[in-house]
Amino acid sequence: MSTQNLTLVQAVRDGLYTEMKQDDDVLVMGEDVGKNGGVFRATEGLYNEFGDDRVIDTPLAESGIVGTAIGMAAYGLKPVPEMQFSGFMYPAFDQIVSHAARLRNRSRGRFTCPLVVRAPYGGGIRAPEHHSESKEAFYAHEAGLKVVIPSTPYDTKGLLISAIRDPDPVIFLEPKLIYRAFRGEVPEEDYTVPLGEAAVRREGTDISVFTYGAMSRPTQEAAENLSEEGIDVEVVDLRTVSPLDEAAIVESFKKTGRAAVVHEAPRKGGLAGEITAVIQEEALLYQEAPVERITGFDVPFPLYALEDYYLPSVARIEEGIRNAVEF
Amino acid sequence: MSTQNLTLVQAVRDGLYTEMKQDDDVLVMGEDVGKNGGVFRATEGLYNEFGDDRVIDTPLAESGIVGTAIGMAAYGLKPVPEMQFSGFMYPAFDQIVSHAARLRNRSRGRFTCPLVVRAPYGGGIRAPEHHSESKEAFYAHEAGLKVVIPSTPYDTKGLLISAIRDPDPVIFLEPKLIYRAFRGEVPEEDYTVPLGEAAVRREGTDISVFTYGAMSRPTQEAAENLSEEGIDVEVVDLRTVSPLDEAAIVESFKKTGRAAVVHEAPRKGGLAGEITAVIQEEALLYQEAPVERITGFDVPFPLYALEDYYLPSVARIEEGIRNAVEF
Amino acid sequence: MSTLQRDPEEQVQVLDENGGVVGEVPDLGDDELVEMYRAMRLARHFDKRAVSLQRQGRMGTYPPLSGQEGAQIGSTMALDDDDWMFPSYREHGGAVVRGVPLTQTLLYWMGHEDGNKMTPDTNVFPVAVPISTQILHATGAAWASKLKGDDEKAFICYFGDGGTSEGDFHEGLNFAGVFDTPNVFFCNNNQWAISVPRERQTASKTIAHKAVAYGFDGVQVDGMDPLAVYKVTRDAVEKAKNPGDRRRPTLIEAVQYRFGAHTTADDPTVYRDDDEVEKWKAKDPIPRLEKFLRETGRLDDESVDAVTQSVEEQVADAIDEAESVPRPEPSEMFESVYAEMPDHLREQMEDFEQLREQVGDEAFLRE
Amino acid sequence: MSTLQRDPEEQVQVLDENGGVVGEVPDLGDDELVEMYRAMRLARHFDKRAVSLQRQGRMGTYPPLSGQEGAQIGSTMALDDDDWMFPSYREHGGAVVRGVPLTQTLLYWMGHEDGNKMTPDTNVFPVAVPISTQILHATGAAWASKLKGDDEKAFICYFGDGGTSEGDFHEGLNFAGVFDTPNVFFCNNNQWAISVPRERQTASKTIAHKAVAYGFDGVQVDGMDPLAVYKVTRDAVEKAKNPGDRRRPTLIEAVQYRFGAHTTADDPTVYRDDDEVEKWKAKDPIPRLEKFLRETGRLDDESVDAVTQSVEEQVADAIDEAESVPRPEPSEMFESVYAEMPDHLREQMEDFEQLREQVGDEAFLRE
Ligand SMILES: Cc1ncc(C[n+]2csc(CCOP(=O)(O)OP(=O)(O)O)c2C)c(N)n1
Ligand SMILES: Cc1ncc(C[n+]2csc(CCOP(=O)(O)OP(=O)(O)O)c2C)c(N)n1
Ligand SMILES: [Mg+2]
Ligand SMILES: [Mg+2]
């Protein structure tokens, strides 16, 4: 297999391109996805390649975009609507939770909703208000949806192709902080990374740290730093936050007996709580310390002068891991 | 103080009436709240009492209702918009999370948003699709909101008055299964029940069960049943699910060392996970068994032929508590 | 001339309140006209029985349709076989015409998801409860058919006067206008959204006027005149399929009245006068069409009786059938959430089934 | 006659592209006319400097306004002192007229929440980033003023052509029509929503036509003609306050063009031609008003130079001031979430401050 050295956002584009090439039912729609190639260039060149009928600039209306995509999906297409930023998905929230998530169940399978709602997601790029949201917990709480958050170019393409082929609706959140932060080898051919499977990024014996998205790299960096202090950290990248790979979580935890969860989303009602609950349901007897929640604070995401303080930093991650290890 | 013997929905009405009487800035708005008195009669008679300018039938548009209420609140009124069912709040989701929750923070206090969004909430009344939602976790995950779910007529009036007087936005979810299920003594005068404080409904030493809303009563029933088996259950009714009364949760748990959480909302990403996390953060060393999550299933709320199977029943609650106690 | 290009304040009419012809009768065969009559009678009778089932506790909350048969039957009969229908929650009369068995409608309101499981060849979308959300699905499906080159389909979508206030109405019609989707947007303006009157919904002169904002035709029709409704809908359907010209959407405002309560949980006497109801009952679409059919020799006492008997039987049979369907298996709750059941859901189901076995169904069922 | 009752396809104009008078010049004093000119020059210069600050890394993403000064200044000058303004994110030119210091605008785009902390007497709402959501706030505040009997206030709300596609636009204008709120809905139709052209937003003939759907006046105005904008806005403001008659809202479509990029993160050459830009630059509101003022003897070289110098100084001072404001204290993140900080938040803040003390700020700040 030949590979390319791509950034994460290029891997998104490559995933779309690859799947659109081989399946005429796949189409991209949203605000500025056409000629402009998306405000992050995630759909760059697709308009020229596939034309206005498959790379569709829509009116500025998120409920309209997702709602019509649901109709398209029910009719047999596989739309991949883009929400320009995940902070602008809320006008489509009703269509996502009341319809996309439920169409299969409501009609006992007569109608299905194979769509992928993509959105740049998370903080860290000095963007204006509402451009730095991380509210995956909203979608993870709604049965019928799957929620994917990749952290490497390789996974991004493979997960996106899986998401498009999945017969059910997938919320695909792309950590824009790392859209261009680094490159990785990505096969030119099509391949899939299965939804719902975590990846162990670093093996360790002292503590399991569960994370995903843009937090995966600072977590790995913290793990490296801590190894110098003699703390051997296992880093598990969840990749899909709904459904969670509970087996992988429990397996890692049983090995280490300690855990932390790192996410940039706010703490209250965030996924760290869910993961903590899973751990203690399945492996309380292995537990030697409280699960540390290293998360965004329970505040509106601040304007950019303070965003670095909001986001879990390597220092905060190290501190949290130390707390759990030294408990 | 003279009291009346009211149902929960009558206590809602009484709370609105009481506060509207003494504060001209309070107004009620929504679909069918006027002449019709609300589809559950929660605003019955208010239209005749206060007129069309303070009990306002609006066009059928939830974003419109909450969005205009935000403008009203910023201007100095205290609107109490009703969402006809909590399952129809999603069109207003953007206005709630992007604006109501953030107006104070965004303007560093120049503008505030003292509004109360009321909605009948939860399952159990044989209603059509979307009429039985319990998605308090969505709102509890958004900083800047408070989320209240009463379970008795007394609390309902007192909490509602507190919510209206609160300088910040409050989501007030009314468990409609118990709108008329029983009556309770409610003072005629005005009084408040503070937001953010849990109530111990039954003291016990073997296990702490945290619950709220319509699940409070089957939980107490289960507790009584189990006492016959020699299991002494403490039942803590949270009343406010955001902010949580963590002190009360931890205090009770430290006494019993075991816990269950009962809510009708789906499990994944539900508040039971959050409560579990709080417990093990603050009191892991007291913990003798996993926290049992006795919740709705991770499925769309079924049509009514199956709703009794979806909702935590006394039998399921008992079973869950037994599991925790026998662990 | 098409009925569609006109001042949105005018109302298309074919029959007056007494069944007299005041417009051009659409080109329908005798059988079709009688079938139209029968379908309205069936809807009316079904409605009466459904309300009574609810009263007897044999069915849950139910939204009656009486008064709206003209709009429902007139419009659905104007569709071609392959056309798609996106109903609200009150479209059971029209649904029958589109091939949805009464039994299924009954099951739905009896709380069975199977009520929404249409056969694969029935292009009827599931009941939409959240107001106007279905409009976007209709626009999207129509758009998809256009993108796929399926030229021969129109997509009709029903919603109420109240529904025009929702953002999704605006977005759905706006997308349709921009992308020239083959939609027929059919507004059942029955004067009330539960207790909120039409004037409280919008200051727009008519609902038909709203089409101006989306750049396509808006037309008002007497919604209690099934022949006028047929005509207008047929024109809109043809325009949606027009192979020569641009395929364009249409907004139809069918002016009508709901005779009964909003749902069986509603008491309309709280918010509207009997006088008003009586005024509108004079426009009842059923006697109106019946008079016309009798006067033109297409119906007589005998055939009317036959219709009466046959709709009564059909409804009775459907009720028997629906009531003989066993309560769904609780495990169905879990089975259609995803194509493949995820582990956590399987665990929940297994735990649940185990407990059920242990304690029995009675431990779950409330009275 | 009011400028408001007319075919929404016509465009109100006072000055032609060369500053020649083609309509009735509104009744403004010489000082006011010169002030209008100065305010546009200030906005233009501020804009240029802001873009360059962003390029130099001294400011974050910034949305330029050049080309839109006529609409911004013409409309805000038509307001009375007590009127309220609900901006989008591009209204900094108009905001100055309404009393928002440039420093505050700079701070906002430098990522300080304090940029949105208007003084209590400045009735300007915070910058609204989610498109069209502010329309409902404007409707609600206007409605509240009416309910409170504050007869003397109008509420102007700005949004773009793209913004008309959102559901909140529809709901906001619909509520306004039903409740007769004293609103002026001001659409800055600058032809583009980022890369999406006006024709892709809606098939409506004009945006002004959309008012038909809400039962009030819609009017198109040359948005690059500040005098025409002033006139139309003034009429709408007066109608909103009309004590004799019903107070009614208005939709104004100000037809104009954004000369620069959507934001500093945007590259417009990807989606639009230079030709088009040049065509619109010929309508530039600033030389247009300047020519008129020179020709009518209200401006000459000297006074124009004085304006140039004073706006340059004012902007330079504002930048100095904004850049001398220290980075906000991190604890500010926690302090305004609620009126009273809840326990869990206090704990988070304390833990955070403790760690900060321990590891220092550098451990948080990325390059
Ligand atoms: C989004 C949403 N909000 C509220 C409701 C509750 N509700 C059900 S029907 C109805 C009135 C609908 O009126 P209209 O659109 O005129 O339709 P009709 O019932 O008269 O046919 C309301 C408010 C709902 N189903 N969905
Ligand atoms: C709800 C929402 N969706 C998407 C965006 C991203 N976005 C910012 S500006 C813009 C285009 C706005 O166009 P228009 O309304 O014409 O205003 P203009 O910028 O041209 O003044 C978009 C899509 C947003 N801010 N909010
Ligand atoms: Mg209606
Ligand atoms: Mg624009």
mmCIF file with all atom_site columns, N, CA, C and O in Angstrom, chain A residues 102 106 129 133 135 138 141-142 246 268-269 274 280-281 287 289 291 293, chain B residues 102 106 129-130 133 135 138 141-142 246 268-269 274 280-281 284 287 291 293:
data_model
loop_
_atom_site.group_PDB
_atom_site.id
_atom_site.type_symbol
_atom_site.label_atom_id
_atom_site.label_alt_id
_atom_site.label_comp_id
_atom_site.label_asym_id
_atom_site.label_entity_id
_atom_site.label_seq_id
_atom_site.pdbx_PDB_ins_code
_atom_site.Cartn_x
_atom_site.Cartn_y
_atom_site.Cartn_z
_atom_site.occupancy
_atom_site.B_iso_or_equiv
_atom_site.pdbx_formal_charge
_atom_site.auth_seq_id
_atom_site.auth_comp_id
_atom_site.auth_asym_id
_atom_site.auth_atom_id
_atom_site.pdbx_PDB_model_num
ATOM 1   N N  . ARG A 1 102 ? -33.384 8.496  15.895 1.00 0.00 ? 102 ARG A N  1
ATOM 2   C CA . ARG A 1 102 ? -34.537 7.652  16.202 1.00 0.00 ? 102 ARG A CA 1
ATOM 3   C C  . ARG A 1 102 ? -35.264 7.077  14.996 1.00 0.00 ? 102 ARG A C  1
ATOM 4   O O  . ARG A 1 102 ? -36.237 6.342  15.141 1.00 0.00 ? 102 ARG A O  1
ATOM 5   N N  . ARG A 1 106 ? -37.887 4.228  15.417 1.00 0.00 ? 106 ARG A N  1
ATOM 6   C CA . ARG A 1 106 ? -39.276 4.665  15.262 1.00 0.00 ? 106 ARG A CA 1
ATOM 7   C C  . ARG A 1 106 ? -40.014 3.852  14.215 1.00 0.00 ? 106 ARG A C  1
ATOM 8   O O  . ARG A 1 106 ? -41.184 3.526  14.381 1.00 0.00 ? 106 ARG A O  1
ATOM 9   N N  . GLU A 1 129 ? -15.845 33.526 20.165 1.00 0.00 ? 129 GLU A N  1
ATOM 10  C CA . GLU A 1 129 ? -16.802 32.802 21.005 1.00 0.00 ? 129 GLU A CA 1
ATOM 11  C C  . GLU A 1 129 ? -17.542 31.739 20.182 1.00 0.00 ? 129 GLU A C  1
ATOM 12  O O  . GLU A 1 129 ? -17.781 31.936 18.992 1.00 0.00 ? 129 GLU A O  1
ATOM 13  N N  . GLU A 1 133 ? -16.148 24.924 21.281 1.00 0.00 ? 133 GLU A N  1
ATOM 14  C CA . GLU A 1 133 ? -16.984 24.001 22.054 1.00 0.00 ? 133 GLU A CA 1
ATOM 15  C C  . GLU A 1 133 ? -16.469 22.570 22.055 1.00 0.00 ? 133 GLU A C  1
ATOM 16  O O  . GLU A 1 133 ? -15.954 22.104 21.041 1.00 0.00 ? 133 GLU A O  1
ATOM 17  N N  . LYS A 1 135 ? -18.715 19.487 23.273 1.00 0.00 ? 135 LYS A N  1
ATOM 18  C CA . LYS A 1 135 ? -19.916 19.017 23.966 1.00 0.00 ? 135 LYS A CA 1
ATOM 19  C C  . LYS A 1 135 ? -20.322 17.634 23.480 1.00 0.00 ? 135 LYS A C  1
ATOM 20  O O  . LYS A 1 135 ? -21.504 17.334 23.300 1.00 0.00 ? 135 LYS A O  1
ATOM 21  N N  . PHE A 1 138 ? -23.298 15.659 25.020 1.00 0.00 ? 138 PHE A N  1
ATOM 22  C CA . PHE A 1 138 ? -24.694 15.796 24.577 1.00 0.00 ? 138 PHE A CA 1
ATOM 23  C C  . PHE A 1 138 ? -25.075 14.634 23.646 1.00 0.00 ? 138 PHE A C  1
ATOM 24  O O  . PHE A 1 138 ? -26.140 14.044 23.765 1.00 0.00 ? 138 PHE A O  1
ATOM 25  N N  . HIS A 1 141 ? -25.138 11.017 25.049 1.00 0.00 ? 141 HIS A N  1
ATOM 26  C CA . HIS A 1 141 ? -26.274 10.707 25.923 1.00 0.00 ? 141 HIS A CA 1
ATOM 27  C C  . HIS A 1 141 ? -27.507 10.295 25.112 1.00 0.00 ? 141 HIS A C  1
ATOM 28  O O  . HIS A 1 141 ? -28.507 9.885  25.688 1.00 0.00 ? 141 HIS A O  1
ATOM 29  N N  . GLU A 1 142 ? -27.438 10.449 23.810 1.00 0.00 ? 142 GLU A N  1
ATOM 30  C CA . GLU A 1 142 ? -28.620 10.165 22.982 1.00 0.00 ? 142 GLU A CA 1
ATOM 31  C C  . GLU A 1 142 ? -28.465 8.798  22.321 1.00 0.00 ? 142 GLU A C  1
ATOM 32  O O  . GLU A 1 142 ? -27.604 8.614  21.453 1.00 0.00 ? 142 GLU A O  1
ATOM 33  N N  . GLU A 1 246 ? -15.903 -0.331 26.336 1.00 0.00 ? 246 GLU A N  1
ATOM 34  C CA . GLU A 1 246 ? -15.827 -0.595 27.770 1.00 0.00 ? 246 GLU A CA 1
ATOM 35  C C  . GLU A 1 246 ? -14.872 -1.739 28.070 1.00 0.00 ? 246 GLU A C  1
ATOM 36  O O  . GLU A 1 246 ? -14.187 -1.743 29.091 1.00 0.00 ? 246 GLU A O  1
ATOM 37  N N  . LYS A 1 268 ? -18.703 18.526 34.743 1.00 0.00 ? 268 LYS A N  1
ATOM 38  C CA . LYS A 1 268 ? -20.020 18.064 35.216 1.00 0.00 ? 268 LYS A CA 1
ATOM 39  C C  . LYS A 1 268 ? -20.810 17.453 34.062 1.00 0.00 ? 268 LYS A C  1
ATOM 40  O O  . LYS A 1 268 ? -21.071 18.121 33.058 1.00 0.00 ? 268 LYS A O  1
ATOM 41  N N  . GLY A 1 269 ? -21.153 16.206 34.209 1.00 0.00 ? 269 GLY A N  1
ATOM 42  C CA . GLY A 1 269 ? -21.906 15.561 33.144 1.00 0.00 ? 269 GLY A CA 1
ATOM 43  C C  . GLY A 1 269 ? -21.072 15.211 31.932 1.00 0.00 ? 269 GLY A C  1
ATOM 44  O O  . GLY A 1 269 ? -21.600 14.816 30.905 1.00 0.00 ? 269 GLY A O  1
ATOM 45  N N  . GLU A 1 274 ? -18.904 9.254  33.173 1.00 0.00 ? 274 GLU A N  1
ATOM 46  C CA . GLU A 1 274 ? -19.397 7.987  32.618 1.00 0.00 ? 274 GLU A CA 1
ATOM 47  C C  . GLU A 1 274 ? -18.320 6.911  32.696 1.00 0.00 ? 274 GLU A C  1
ATOM 48  O O  . GLU A 1 274 ? -18.576 5.769  33.103 1.00 0.00 ? 274 GLU A O  1
ATOM 49  N N  . GLN A 1 280 ? -15.912 1.604  37.944 1.00 0.00 ? 280 GLN A N  1
ATOM 50  C CA . GLN A 1 280 ? -16.216 1.078  39.282 1.00 0.00 ? 280 GLN A CA 1
ATOM 51  C C  . GLN A 1 280 ? -17.340 0.047  39.236 1.00 0.00 ? 280 GLN A C  1
ATOM 52  O O  . GLN A 1 280 ? -17.405 -0.811 40.092 1.00 0.00 ? 280 GLN A O  1
ATOM 53  N N  . GLU A 1 281 ? -18.150 0.061  38.202 1.00 0.00 ? 281 GLU A N  1
ATOM 54  C CA . GLU A 1 281 ? -19.134 -1.014 38.061 1.00 0.00 ? 281 GLU A CA 1
ATOM 55  C C  . GLU A 1 281 ? -18.455 -2.342 37.757 1.00 0.00 ? 281 GLU A C  1
ATOM 56  O O  . GLU A 1 281 ? -18.860 -3.400 38.232 1.00 0.00 ? 281 GLU A O  1
ATOM 57  N N  . GLN A 1 287 ? -9.647  -1.232 42.184 1.00 0.00 ? 287 GLN A N  1
ATOM 58  C CA . GLN A 1 287 ? -9.403  0.209  42.230 1.00 0.00 ? 287 GLN A CA 1
ATOM 59  C C  . GLN A 1 287 ? -8.587  0.632  43.446 1.00 0.00 ? 287 GLN A C  1
ATOM 60  O O  . GLN A 1 287 ? -8.966  0.388  44.584 1.00 0.00 ? 287 GLN A O  1
ATOM 61  N N  . ALA A 1 289 ? -7.291  3.956  43.695 1.00 0.00 ? 289 ALA A N  1
ATOM 62  C CA . ALA A 1 289 ? -7.338  5.408  43.873 1.00 0.00 ? 289 ALA A CA 1
ATOM 63  C C  . ALA A 1 289 ? -8.544  5.937  43.117 1.00 0.00 ? 289 ALA A C  1
ATOM 64  O O  . ALA A 1 289 ? -9.033  5.290  42.187 1.00 0.00 ? 289 ALA A O  1
ATOM 65  N N  . VAL A 1 291 ? -10.608 7.824  40.390 1.00 0.00 ? 291 VAL A N  1
ATOM 66  C CA . VAL A 1 291 ? -10.328 8.168  39.004 1.00 0.00 ? 291 VAL A CA 1
ATOM 67  C C  . VAL A 1 291 ? -10.231 9.692  38.935 1.00 0.00 ? 291 VAL A C  1
ATOM 68  O O  . VAL A 1 291 ? -11.141 10.398 39.364 1.00 0.00 ? 291 VAL A O  1
ATOM 69  N N  . ARG A 1 293 ? -10.382 13.195 37.245 1.00 0.00 ? 293 ARG A N  1
ATOM 70  C CA . ARG A 1 293 ? -10.995 13.818 36.067 1.00 0.00 ? 293 ARG A CA 1
ATOM 71  C C  . ARG A 1 293 ? -10.208 15.082 35.717 1.00 0.00 ? 293 ARG A C  1
ATOM 72  O O  . ARG A 1 293 ? -10.247 16.066 36.448 1.00 0.00 ? 293 ARG A O  1
ATOM 73  N N  . ARG B 1 102 ? -25.122 31.907 28.993 1.00 0.00 ? 102 ARG B N  1
ATOM 74  C CA . ARG B 1 102 ? -23.847 32.618 28.859 1.00 0.00 ? 102 ARG B CA 1
ATOM 75  C C  . ARG B 1 102 ? -23.939 34.129 28.881 1.00 0.00 ? 102 ARG B C  1
ATOM 76  O O  . ARG B 1 102 ? -22.914 34.805 28.814 1.00 0.00 ? 102 ARG B O  1
ATOM 77  N N  . ARG B 1 106 ? -20.720 36.300 29.324 1.00 0.00 ? 106 ARG B N  1
ATOM 78  C CA . ARG B 1 106 ? -20.286 36.961 28.093 1.00 0.00 ? 106 ARG B CA 1
ATOM 79  C C  . ARG B 1 106 ? -20.125 38.465 28.300 1.00 0.00 ? 106 ARG B C  1
ATOM 80  O O  . ARG B 1 106 ? -19.209 39.074 27.760 1.00 0.00 ? 106 ARG B O  1
ATOM 81  N N  . GLU B 1 129 ? -45.095 9.690  21.217 1.00 0.00 ? 129 GLU B N  1
ATOM 82  C CA . GLU B 1 129 ? -43.646 9.839  21.101 1.00 0.00 ? 129 GLU B CA 1
ATOM 83  C C  . GLU B 1 129 ? -43.218 11.265 21.457 1.00 0.00 ? 129 GLU B C  1
ATOM 84  O O  . GLU B 1 129 ? -43.967 12.212 21.208 1.00 0.00 ? 129 GLU B O  1
ATOM 85  N N  . HIS B 1 130 ? -42.041 11.380 22.023 1.00 0.00 ? 130 HIS B N  1
ATOM 86  C CA . HIS B 1 130 ? -41.426 12.676 22.383 1.00 0.00 ? 130 HIS B CA 1
ATOM 87  C C  . HIS B 1 130 ? -42.059 13.324 23.603 1.00 0.00 ? 130 HIS B C  1
ATOM 88  O O  . HIS B 1 130 ? -41.621 14.395 24.017 1.00 0.00 ? 130 HIS B O  1
ATOM 89  N N  . GLU B 1 133 ? -39.694 12.384 27.469 1.00 0.00 ? 133 GLU B N  1
ATOM 90  C CA . GLU B 1 133 ? -38.253 12.594 27.571 1.00 0.00 ? 133 GLU B CA 1
ATOM 91  C C  . GLU B 1 133 ? -37.794 12.877 28.998 1.00 0.00 ? 133 GLU B C  1
ATOM 92  O O  . GLU B 1 133 ? -38.469 13.562 29.744 1.00 0.00 ? 133 GLU B O  1
ATOM 93  N N  . LYS B 1 135 ? -34.146 14.318 29.809 1.00 0.00 ? 135 LYS B N  1
ATOM 94  C CA . LYS B 1 135 ? -32.798 14.620 29.340 1.00 0.00 ? 135 LYS B CA 1
ATOM 95  C C  . LYS B 1 135 ? -32.179 15.752 30.154 1.00 0.00 ? 135 LYS B C  1
ATOM 96  O O  . LYS B 1 135 ? -31.484 16.614 29.615 1.00 0.00 ? 135 LYS B O  1
ATOM 97  N N  . PHE B 1 138 ? -28.485 16.926 29.616 1.00 0.00 ? 138 PHE B N  1
ATOM 98  C CA . PHE B 1 138 ? -28.080 17.936 28.628 1.00 0.00 ? 138 PHE B CA 1
ATOM 99  C C  . PHE B 1 138 ? -27.869 19.295 29.319 1.00 0.00 ? 138 PHE B C  1
ATOM 100 O O  . PHE B 1 138 ? -26.894 19.997 29.060 1.00 0.00 ? 138 PHE B O  1
ATOM 101 N N  . HIS B 1 141 ? -25.032 19.683 31.940 1.00 0.00 ? 141 HIS B N  1
ATOM 102 C CA . HIS B 1 141 ? -23.676 19.731 31.383 1.00 0.00 ? 141 HIS B CA 1
ATOM 103 C C  . HIS B 1 141 ? -23.313 21.147 30.934 1.00 0.00 ? 141 HIS B C  1
ATOM 104 O O  . HIS B 1 141 ? -22.171 21.403 30.578 1.00 0.00 ? 141 HIS B O  1
ATOM 105 N N  . GLU B 1 142 ? -24.275 22.040 30.927 1.00 0.00 ? 142 GLU B N  1
ATOM 106 C CA . GLU B 1 142 ? -24.002 23.396 30.425 1.00 0.00 ? 142 GLU B CA 1
ATOM 107 C C  . GLU B 1 142 ? -23.820 24.353 31.596 1.00 0.00 ? 142 GLU B C  1
ATOM 108 O O  . GLU B 1 142 ? -24.752 24.620 32.353 1.00 0.00 ? 142 GLU B O  1
ATOM 109 N N  . GLU B 1 246 ? -23.322 18.311 46.440 1.00 0.00 ? 246 GLU B N  1
ATOM 110 C CA . GLU B 1 246 ? -22.286 17.283 46.616 1.00 0.00 ? 246 GLU B CA 1
ATOM 111 C C  . GLU B 1 246 ? -22.014 17.018 48.096 1.00 0.00 ? 246 GLU B C  1
ATOM 112 O O  . GLU B 1 246 ? -21.717 15.889 48.487 1.00 0.00 ? 246 GLU B O  1
ATOM 113 N N  . LYS B 1 268 ? -26.183 6.030  29.861 1.00 0.00 ? 268 LYS B N  1
ATOM 114 C CA . LYS B 1 268 ? -24.904 6.535  29.331 1.00 0.00 ? 268 LYS B CA 1
ATOM 115 C C  . LYS B 1 268 ? -24.909 8.058  29.355 1.00 0.00 ? 268 LYS B C  1
ATOM 116 O O  . LYS B 1 268 ? -25.767 8.697  28.738 1.00 0.00 ? 268 LYS B O  1
ATOM 117 N N  . GLY B 1 269 ? -23.953 8.613  30.056 1.00 0.00 ? 269 GLY B N  1
ATOM 118 C CA . GLY B 1 269 ? -23.880 10.070 30.117 1.00 0.00 ? 269 GLY B CA 1
ATOM 119 C C  . GLY B 1 269 ? -24.950 10.687 30.982 1.00 0.00 ? 269 GLY B C  1
ATOM 120 O O  . GLY B 1 269 ? -25.114 11.909 31.002 1.00 0.00 ? 269 GLY B O  1
ATOM 121 N N  . GLU B 1 274 ? -22.235 10.971 36.834 1.00 0.00 ? 274 GLU B N  1
ATOM 122 C CA . GLU B 1 274 ? -21.662 12.138 37.503 1.00 0.00 ? 274 GLU B CA 1
ATOM 123 C C  . GLU B 1 274 ? -21.649 11.936 39.012 1.00 0.00 ? 274 GLU B C  1
ATOM 124 O O  . GLU B 1 274 ? -20.648 12.209 39.686 1.00 0.00 ? 274 GLU B O  1
ATOM 125 N N  . GLN B 1 280 ? -16.780 8.776  44.300 1.00 0.00 ? 280 GLN B N  1
ATOM 126 C CA . GLN B 1 280 ? -15.473 8.136  44.422 1.00 0.00 ? 280 GLN B CA 1
ATOM 127 C C  . GLN B 1 280 ? -14.336 9.143  44.482 1.00 0.00 ? 280 GLN B C  1
ATOM 128 O O  . GLN B 1 280 ? -13.293 8.861  45.037 1.00 0.00 ? 280 GLN B O  1
ATOM 129 N N  . GLU B 1 281 ? -14.570 10.342 43.995 1.00 0.00 ? 281 GLU B N  1
ATOM 130 C CA . GLU B 1 281 ? -13.561 11.392 44.187 1.00 0.00 ? 281 GLU B CA 1
ATOM 131 C C  . GLU B 1 281 ? -13.450 11.783 45.653 1.00 0.00 ? 281 GLU B C  1
ATOM 132 O O  . GLU B 1 281 ? -12.361 12.047 46.161 1.00 0.00 ? 281 GLU B O  1
ATOM 133 N N  . LEU B 1 284 ? -13.833 7.583  48.189 1.00 0.00 ? 284 LEU B N  1
ATOM 134 C CA . LEU B 1 284 ? -13.512 6.233  47.707 1.00 0.00 ? 284 LEU B CA 1
ATOM 135 C C  . LEU B 1 284 ? -13.196 5.282  48.863 1.00 0.00 ? 284 LEU B C  1
ATOM 136 O O  . LEU B 1 284 ? -13.573 4.111  48.851 1.00 0.00 ? 284 LEU B O  1
ATOM 137 N N  . GLN B 1 287 ? -15.975 3.370  50.268 1.00 0.00 ? 287 GLN B N  1
ATOM 138 C CA . GLN B 1 287 ? -16.835 2.664  49.321 1.00 0.00 ? 287 GLN B CA 1
ATOM 139 C C  . GLN B 1 287 ? -16.723 1.149  49.459 1.00 0.00 ? 287 GLN B C  1
ATOM 140 O O  . GLN B 1 287 ? -15.641 0.577  49.328 1.00 0.00 ? 287 GLN B O  1
ATOM 141 N N  . VAL B 1 291 ? -21.349 1.706  42.889 1.00 0.00 ? 291 VAL B N  1
ATOM 142 C CA . VAL B 1 291 ? -22.597 2.467  42.884 1.00 0.00 ? 291 VAL B CA 1
ATOM 143 C C  . VAL B 1 291 ? -23.492 1.871  41.805 1.00 0.00 ? 291 VAL B C  1
ATOM 144 O O  . VAL B 1 291 ? -23.087 1.756  40.649 1.00 0.00 ? 291 VAL B O  1
ATOM 145 N N  . ARG B 1 293 ? -26.338 1.866  39.138 1.00 0.00 ? 293 ARG B N  1
ATOM 146 C CA . ARG B 1 293 ? -27.099 2.832  38.345 1.00 0.00 ? 293 ARG B CA 1
ATOM 147 C C  . ARG B 1 293 ? -28.418 2.184  37.926 1.00 0.00 ? 293 ARG B C  1
ATOM 148 O O  . ARG B 1 293 ? -28.427 1.276  37.101 1.00 0.00 ? 293 ARG B O  1
#
